[in-house]
mmCIF file of C-alpha atoms in Angstrom:
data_model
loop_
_atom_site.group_PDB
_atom_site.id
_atom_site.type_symbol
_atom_site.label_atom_id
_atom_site.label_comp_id
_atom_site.label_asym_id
_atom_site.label_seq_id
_atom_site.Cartn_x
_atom_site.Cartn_y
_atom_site.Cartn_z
ATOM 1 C CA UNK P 1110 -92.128 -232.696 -15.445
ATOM 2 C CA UNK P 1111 -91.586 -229.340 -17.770
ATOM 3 C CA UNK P 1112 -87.941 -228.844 -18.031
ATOM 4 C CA UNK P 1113 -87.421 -225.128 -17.297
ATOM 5 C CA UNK P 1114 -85.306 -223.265 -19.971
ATOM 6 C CA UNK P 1115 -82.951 -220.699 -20.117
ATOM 7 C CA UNK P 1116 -81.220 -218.755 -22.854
ATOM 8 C CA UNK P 1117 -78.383 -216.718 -21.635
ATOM 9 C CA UNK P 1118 -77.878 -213.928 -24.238
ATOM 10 C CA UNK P 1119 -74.697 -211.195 -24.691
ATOM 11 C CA UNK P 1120 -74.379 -209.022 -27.972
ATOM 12 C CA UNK P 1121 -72.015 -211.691 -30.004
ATOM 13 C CA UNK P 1122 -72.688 -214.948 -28.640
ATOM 14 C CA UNK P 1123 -69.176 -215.751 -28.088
ATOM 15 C CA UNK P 1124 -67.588 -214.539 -24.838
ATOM 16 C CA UNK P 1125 -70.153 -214.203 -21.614
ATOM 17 C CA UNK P 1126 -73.071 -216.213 -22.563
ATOM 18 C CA UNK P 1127 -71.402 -219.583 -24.206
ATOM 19 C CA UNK P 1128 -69.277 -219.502 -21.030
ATOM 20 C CA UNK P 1129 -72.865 -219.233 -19.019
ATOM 21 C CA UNK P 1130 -74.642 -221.565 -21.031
ATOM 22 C CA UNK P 1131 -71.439 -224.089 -19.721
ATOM 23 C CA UNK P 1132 -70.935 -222.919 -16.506
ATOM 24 C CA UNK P 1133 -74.945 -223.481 -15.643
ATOM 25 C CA UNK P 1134 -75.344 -226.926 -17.800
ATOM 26 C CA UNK P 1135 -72.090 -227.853 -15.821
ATOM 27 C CA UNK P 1136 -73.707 -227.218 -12.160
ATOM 28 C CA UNK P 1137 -77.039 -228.388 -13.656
ATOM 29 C CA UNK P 1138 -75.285 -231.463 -14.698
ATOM 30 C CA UNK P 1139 -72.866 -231.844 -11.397
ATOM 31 C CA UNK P 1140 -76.211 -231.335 -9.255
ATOM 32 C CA UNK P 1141 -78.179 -234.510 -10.559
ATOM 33 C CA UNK P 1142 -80.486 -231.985 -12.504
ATOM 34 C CA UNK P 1143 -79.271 -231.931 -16.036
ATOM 35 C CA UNK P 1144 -82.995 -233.509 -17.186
ATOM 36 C CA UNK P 1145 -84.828 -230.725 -15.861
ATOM 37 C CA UNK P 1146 -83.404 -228.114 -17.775
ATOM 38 C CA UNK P 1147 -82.751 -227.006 -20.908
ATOM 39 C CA UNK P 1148 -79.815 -224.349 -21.648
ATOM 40 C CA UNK P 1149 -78.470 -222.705 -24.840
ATOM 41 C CA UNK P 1150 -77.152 -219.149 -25.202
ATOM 42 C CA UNK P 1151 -77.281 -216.044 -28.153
ATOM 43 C CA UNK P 1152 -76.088 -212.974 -29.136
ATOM 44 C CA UNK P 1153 -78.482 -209.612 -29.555
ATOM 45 C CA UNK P 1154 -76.051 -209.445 -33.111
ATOM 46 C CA UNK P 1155 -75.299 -211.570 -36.032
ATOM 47 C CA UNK P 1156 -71.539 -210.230 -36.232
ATOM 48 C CA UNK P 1157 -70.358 -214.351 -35.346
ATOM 49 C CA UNK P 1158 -73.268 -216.206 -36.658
ATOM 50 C CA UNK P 1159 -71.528 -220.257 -36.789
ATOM 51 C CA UNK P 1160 -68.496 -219.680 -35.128
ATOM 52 C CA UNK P 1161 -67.421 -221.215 -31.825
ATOM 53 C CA UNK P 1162 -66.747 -219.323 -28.606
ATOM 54 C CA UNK P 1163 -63.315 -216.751 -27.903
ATOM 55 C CA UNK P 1164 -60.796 -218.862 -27.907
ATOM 56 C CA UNK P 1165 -60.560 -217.329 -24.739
ATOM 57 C CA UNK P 1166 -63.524 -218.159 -22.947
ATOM 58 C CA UNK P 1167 -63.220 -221.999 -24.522
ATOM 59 C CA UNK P 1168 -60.019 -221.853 -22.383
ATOM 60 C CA UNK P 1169 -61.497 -220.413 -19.573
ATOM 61 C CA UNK P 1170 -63.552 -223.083 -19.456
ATOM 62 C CA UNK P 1171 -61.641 -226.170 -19.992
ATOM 63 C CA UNK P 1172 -59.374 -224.177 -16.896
ATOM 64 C CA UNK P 1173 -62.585 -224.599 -14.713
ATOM 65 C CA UNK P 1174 -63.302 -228.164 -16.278
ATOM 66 C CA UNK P 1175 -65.885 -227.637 -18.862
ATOM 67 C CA UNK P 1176 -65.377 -227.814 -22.725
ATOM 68 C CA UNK P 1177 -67.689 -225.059 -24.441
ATOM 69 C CA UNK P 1178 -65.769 -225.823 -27.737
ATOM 70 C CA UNK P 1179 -69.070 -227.130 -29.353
ATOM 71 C CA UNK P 1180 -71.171 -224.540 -28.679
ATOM 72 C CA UNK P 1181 -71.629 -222.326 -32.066
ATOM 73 C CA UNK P 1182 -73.140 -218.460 -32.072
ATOM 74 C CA UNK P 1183 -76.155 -217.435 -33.111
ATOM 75 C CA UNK P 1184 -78.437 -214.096 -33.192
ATOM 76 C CA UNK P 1185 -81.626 -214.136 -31.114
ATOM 77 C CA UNK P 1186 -84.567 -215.086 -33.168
ATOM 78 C CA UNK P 1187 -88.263 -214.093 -32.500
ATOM 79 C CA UNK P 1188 -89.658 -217.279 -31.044
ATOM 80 C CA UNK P 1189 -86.757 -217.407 -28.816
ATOM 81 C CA UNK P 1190 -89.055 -215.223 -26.678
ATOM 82 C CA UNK P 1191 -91.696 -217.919 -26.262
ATOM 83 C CA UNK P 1192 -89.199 -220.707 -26.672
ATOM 84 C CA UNK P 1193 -87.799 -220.009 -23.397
ATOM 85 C CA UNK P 1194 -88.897 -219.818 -19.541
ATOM 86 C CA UNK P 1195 -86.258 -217.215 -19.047
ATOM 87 C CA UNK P 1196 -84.086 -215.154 -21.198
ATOM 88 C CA UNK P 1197 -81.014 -213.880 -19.262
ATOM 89 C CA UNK P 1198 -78.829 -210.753 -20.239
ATOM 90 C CA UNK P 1199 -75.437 -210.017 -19.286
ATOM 91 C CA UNK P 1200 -75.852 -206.160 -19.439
ATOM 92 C CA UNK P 1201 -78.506 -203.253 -19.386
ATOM 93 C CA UNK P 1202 -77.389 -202.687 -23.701
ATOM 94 C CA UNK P 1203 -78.406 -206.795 -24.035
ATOM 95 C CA UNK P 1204 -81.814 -206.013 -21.809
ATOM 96 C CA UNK P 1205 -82.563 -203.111 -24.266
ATOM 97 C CA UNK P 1206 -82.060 -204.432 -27.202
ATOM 98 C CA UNK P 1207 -83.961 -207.499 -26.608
ATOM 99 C CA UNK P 1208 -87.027 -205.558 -24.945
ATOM 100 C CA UNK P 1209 -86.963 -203.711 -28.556
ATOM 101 C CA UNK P 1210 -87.428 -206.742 -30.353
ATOM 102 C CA UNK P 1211 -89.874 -207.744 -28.289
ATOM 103 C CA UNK P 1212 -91.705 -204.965 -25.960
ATOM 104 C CA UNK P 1213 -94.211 -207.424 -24.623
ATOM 105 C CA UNK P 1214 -91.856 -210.598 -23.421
ATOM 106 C CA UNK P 1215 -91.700 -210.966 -19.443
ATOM 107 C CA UNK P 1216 -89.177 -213.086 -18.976
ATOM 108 C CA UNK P 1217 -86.360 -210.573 -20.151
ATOM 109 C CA UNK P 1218 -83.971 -210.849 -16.681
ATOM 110 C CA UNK P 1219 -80.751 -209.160 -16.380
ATOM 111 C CA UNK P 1220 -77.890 -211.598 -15.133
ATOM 112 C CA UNK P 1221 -76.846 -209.010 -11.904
ATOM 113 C CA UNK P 1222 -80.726 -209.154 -11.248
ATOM 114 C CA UNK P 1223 -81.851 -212.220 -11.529
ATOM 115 C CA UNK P 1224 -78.805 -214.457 -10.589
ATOM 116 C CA UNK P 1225 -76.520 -212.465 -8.527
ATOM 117 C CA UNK P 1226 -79.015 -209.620 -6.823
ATOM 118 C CA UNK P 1227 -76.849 -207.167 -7.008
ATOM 119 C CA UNK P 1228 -78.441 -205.293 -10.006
ATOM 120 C CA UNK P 1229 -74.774 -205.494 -11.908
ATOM 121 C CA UNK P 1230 -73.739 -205.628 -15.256
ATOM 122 C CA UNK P 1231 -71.336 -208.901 -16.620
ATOM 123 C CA UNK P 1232 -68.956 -206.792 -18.386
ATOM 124 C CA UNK P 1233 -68.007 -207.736 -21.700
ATOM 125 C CA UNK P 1234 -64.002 -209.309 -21.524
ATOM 126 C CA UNK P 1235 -63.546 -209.316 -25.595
ATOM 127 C CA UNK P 1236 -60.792 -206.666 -25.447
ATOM 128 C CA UNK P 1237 -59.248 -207.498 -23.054
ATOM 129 C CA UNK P 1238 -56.879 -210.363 -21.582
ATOM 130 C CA UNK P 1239 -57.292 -213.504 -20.028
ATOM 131 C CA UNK P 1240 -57.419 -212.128 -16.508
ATOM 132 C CA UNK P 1241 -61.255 -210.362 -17.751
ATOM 133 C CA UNK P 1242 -62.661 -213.524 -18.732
ATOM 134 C CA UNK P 1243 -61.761 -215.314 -15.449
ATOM 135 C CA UNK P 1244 -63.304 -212.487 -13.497
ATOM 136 C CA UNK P 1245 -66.779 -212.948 -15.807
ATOM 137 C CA UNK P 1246 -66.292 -216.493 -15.113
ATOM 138 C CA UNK P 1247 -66.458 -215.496 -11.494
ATOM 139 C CA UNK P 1248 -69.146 -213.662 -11.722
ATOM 140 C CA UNK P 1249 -70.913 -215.741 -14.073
ATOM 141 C CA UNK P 1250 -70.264 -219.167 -11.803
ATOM 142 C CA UNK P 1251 -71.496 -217.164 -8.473
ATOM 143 C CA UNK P 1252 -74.931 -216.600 -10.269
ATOM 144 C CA UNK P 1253 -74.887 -219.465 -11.686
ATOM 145 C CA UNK P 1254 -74.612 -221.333 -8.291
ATOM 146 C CA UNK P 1255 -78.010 -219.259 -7.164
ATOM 147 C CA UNK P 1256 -80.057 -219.596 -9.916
ATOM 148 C CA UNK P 1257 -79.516 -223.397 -10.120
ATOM 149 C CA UNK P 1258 -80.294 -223.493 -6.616
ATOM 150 C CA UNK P 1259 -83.227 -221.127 -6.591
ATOM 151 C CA UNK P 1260 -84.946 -222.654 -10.232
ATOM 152 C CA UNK P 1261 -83.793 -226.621 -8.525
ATOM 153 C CA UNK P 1262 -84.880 -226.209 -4.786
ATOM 154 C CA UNK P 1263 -87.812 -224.027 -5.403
ATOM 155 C CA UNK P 1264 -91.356 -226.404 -5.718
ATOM 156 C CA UNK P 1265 -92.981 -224.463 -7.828
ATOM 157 C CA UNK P 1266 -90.102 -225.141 -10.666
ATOM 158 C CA UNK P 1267 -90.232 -228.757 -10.064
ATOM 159 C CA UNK P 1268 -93.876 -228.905 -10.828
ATOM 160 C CA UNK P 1269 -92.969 -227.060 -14.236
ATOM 161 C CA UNK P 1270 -94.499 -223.639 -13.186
ATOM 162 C CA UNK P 1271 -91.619 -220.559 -13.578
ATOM 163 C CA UNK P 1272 -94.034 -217.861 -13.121
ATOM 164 C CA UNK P 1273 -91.966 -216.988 -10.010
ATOM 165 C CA UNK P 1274 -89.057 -216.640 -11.817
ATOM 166 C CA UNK P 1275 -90.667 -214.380 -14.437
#
């Protein structure tokens, strides 16, 4: 079976996706379906290349049981694009900047699209307080929940196509 893969992406790599990337392996994992995915997370800039997630979403995380402290950031790169089934933004800026390095990909998805259908942005919690992370974890676990249970139930994923997803 073709393990379906996913790279959430945000412009650092440090505060929304890492936290998605966890929150997603996390269900994935809690499921029974860990082996039939495979999860990582960038950033659309270079700005945190090596370092670990905000301190604040690693302790978002562990709050919610999950320890992202691993993780380390890194910039998009241009096999990424055929790497991975699906490449999910948290916002519009993310979507465009990742259709201008690659015009052509199809499996560009924005997060409010794709995972929550309501067509809305994850906003980006970096200056703010602890109370705007926990509201993108919200946000971020909600879609999380029905994209795990649309890429896991769905028949055509478990046969390794993802063309429905694209």
């Amino acid at each position: 079976m073709k393990r379906i893969s996913i790279l959430f992406v945000c412009m650092g790599n440090i505060c929304r996706s890492p936290l998605a990337e966890g929150v997603f392996s996390h269900l994935a994992k809690e499921a029974g379906h860990a082996d039939r995915f495979l999860v990582d997370s960038a950033g659309t800039g270079s700005w945190h290349q090596g370092d670990e997630p905000d301190r604040r979403s690693i302790a978002t995380a562990r709050h919610h049981g999950m320890d992202i402290s691993g993780q380390r950031a890194r910039r998009i790169r241009k096999h990424d694009f055929a790497d991975f089934d699906l490449i999910v933004a948290m916002d519009r800026d993310n979507v465009a900047a990742l259709r201008a390095l690659d015009p052509q990909a199809r499996n560009i998805h924005l997060f409010g699209d794709l995972a929550l259908g309501s067509g809305e942005d994850i906003p980006d919690p970096y200056y703010g307080g602890a109370d705007g992370f926990e509201a993108v974890y919200a946000r971020l676990l909600a879609g999380c929940r029905k994209l795990l249970s649309m890429l896991g139930d769905d028949s055509a994923s478990r046969s390794g196509n993802t063309s429905s997803v694209r």
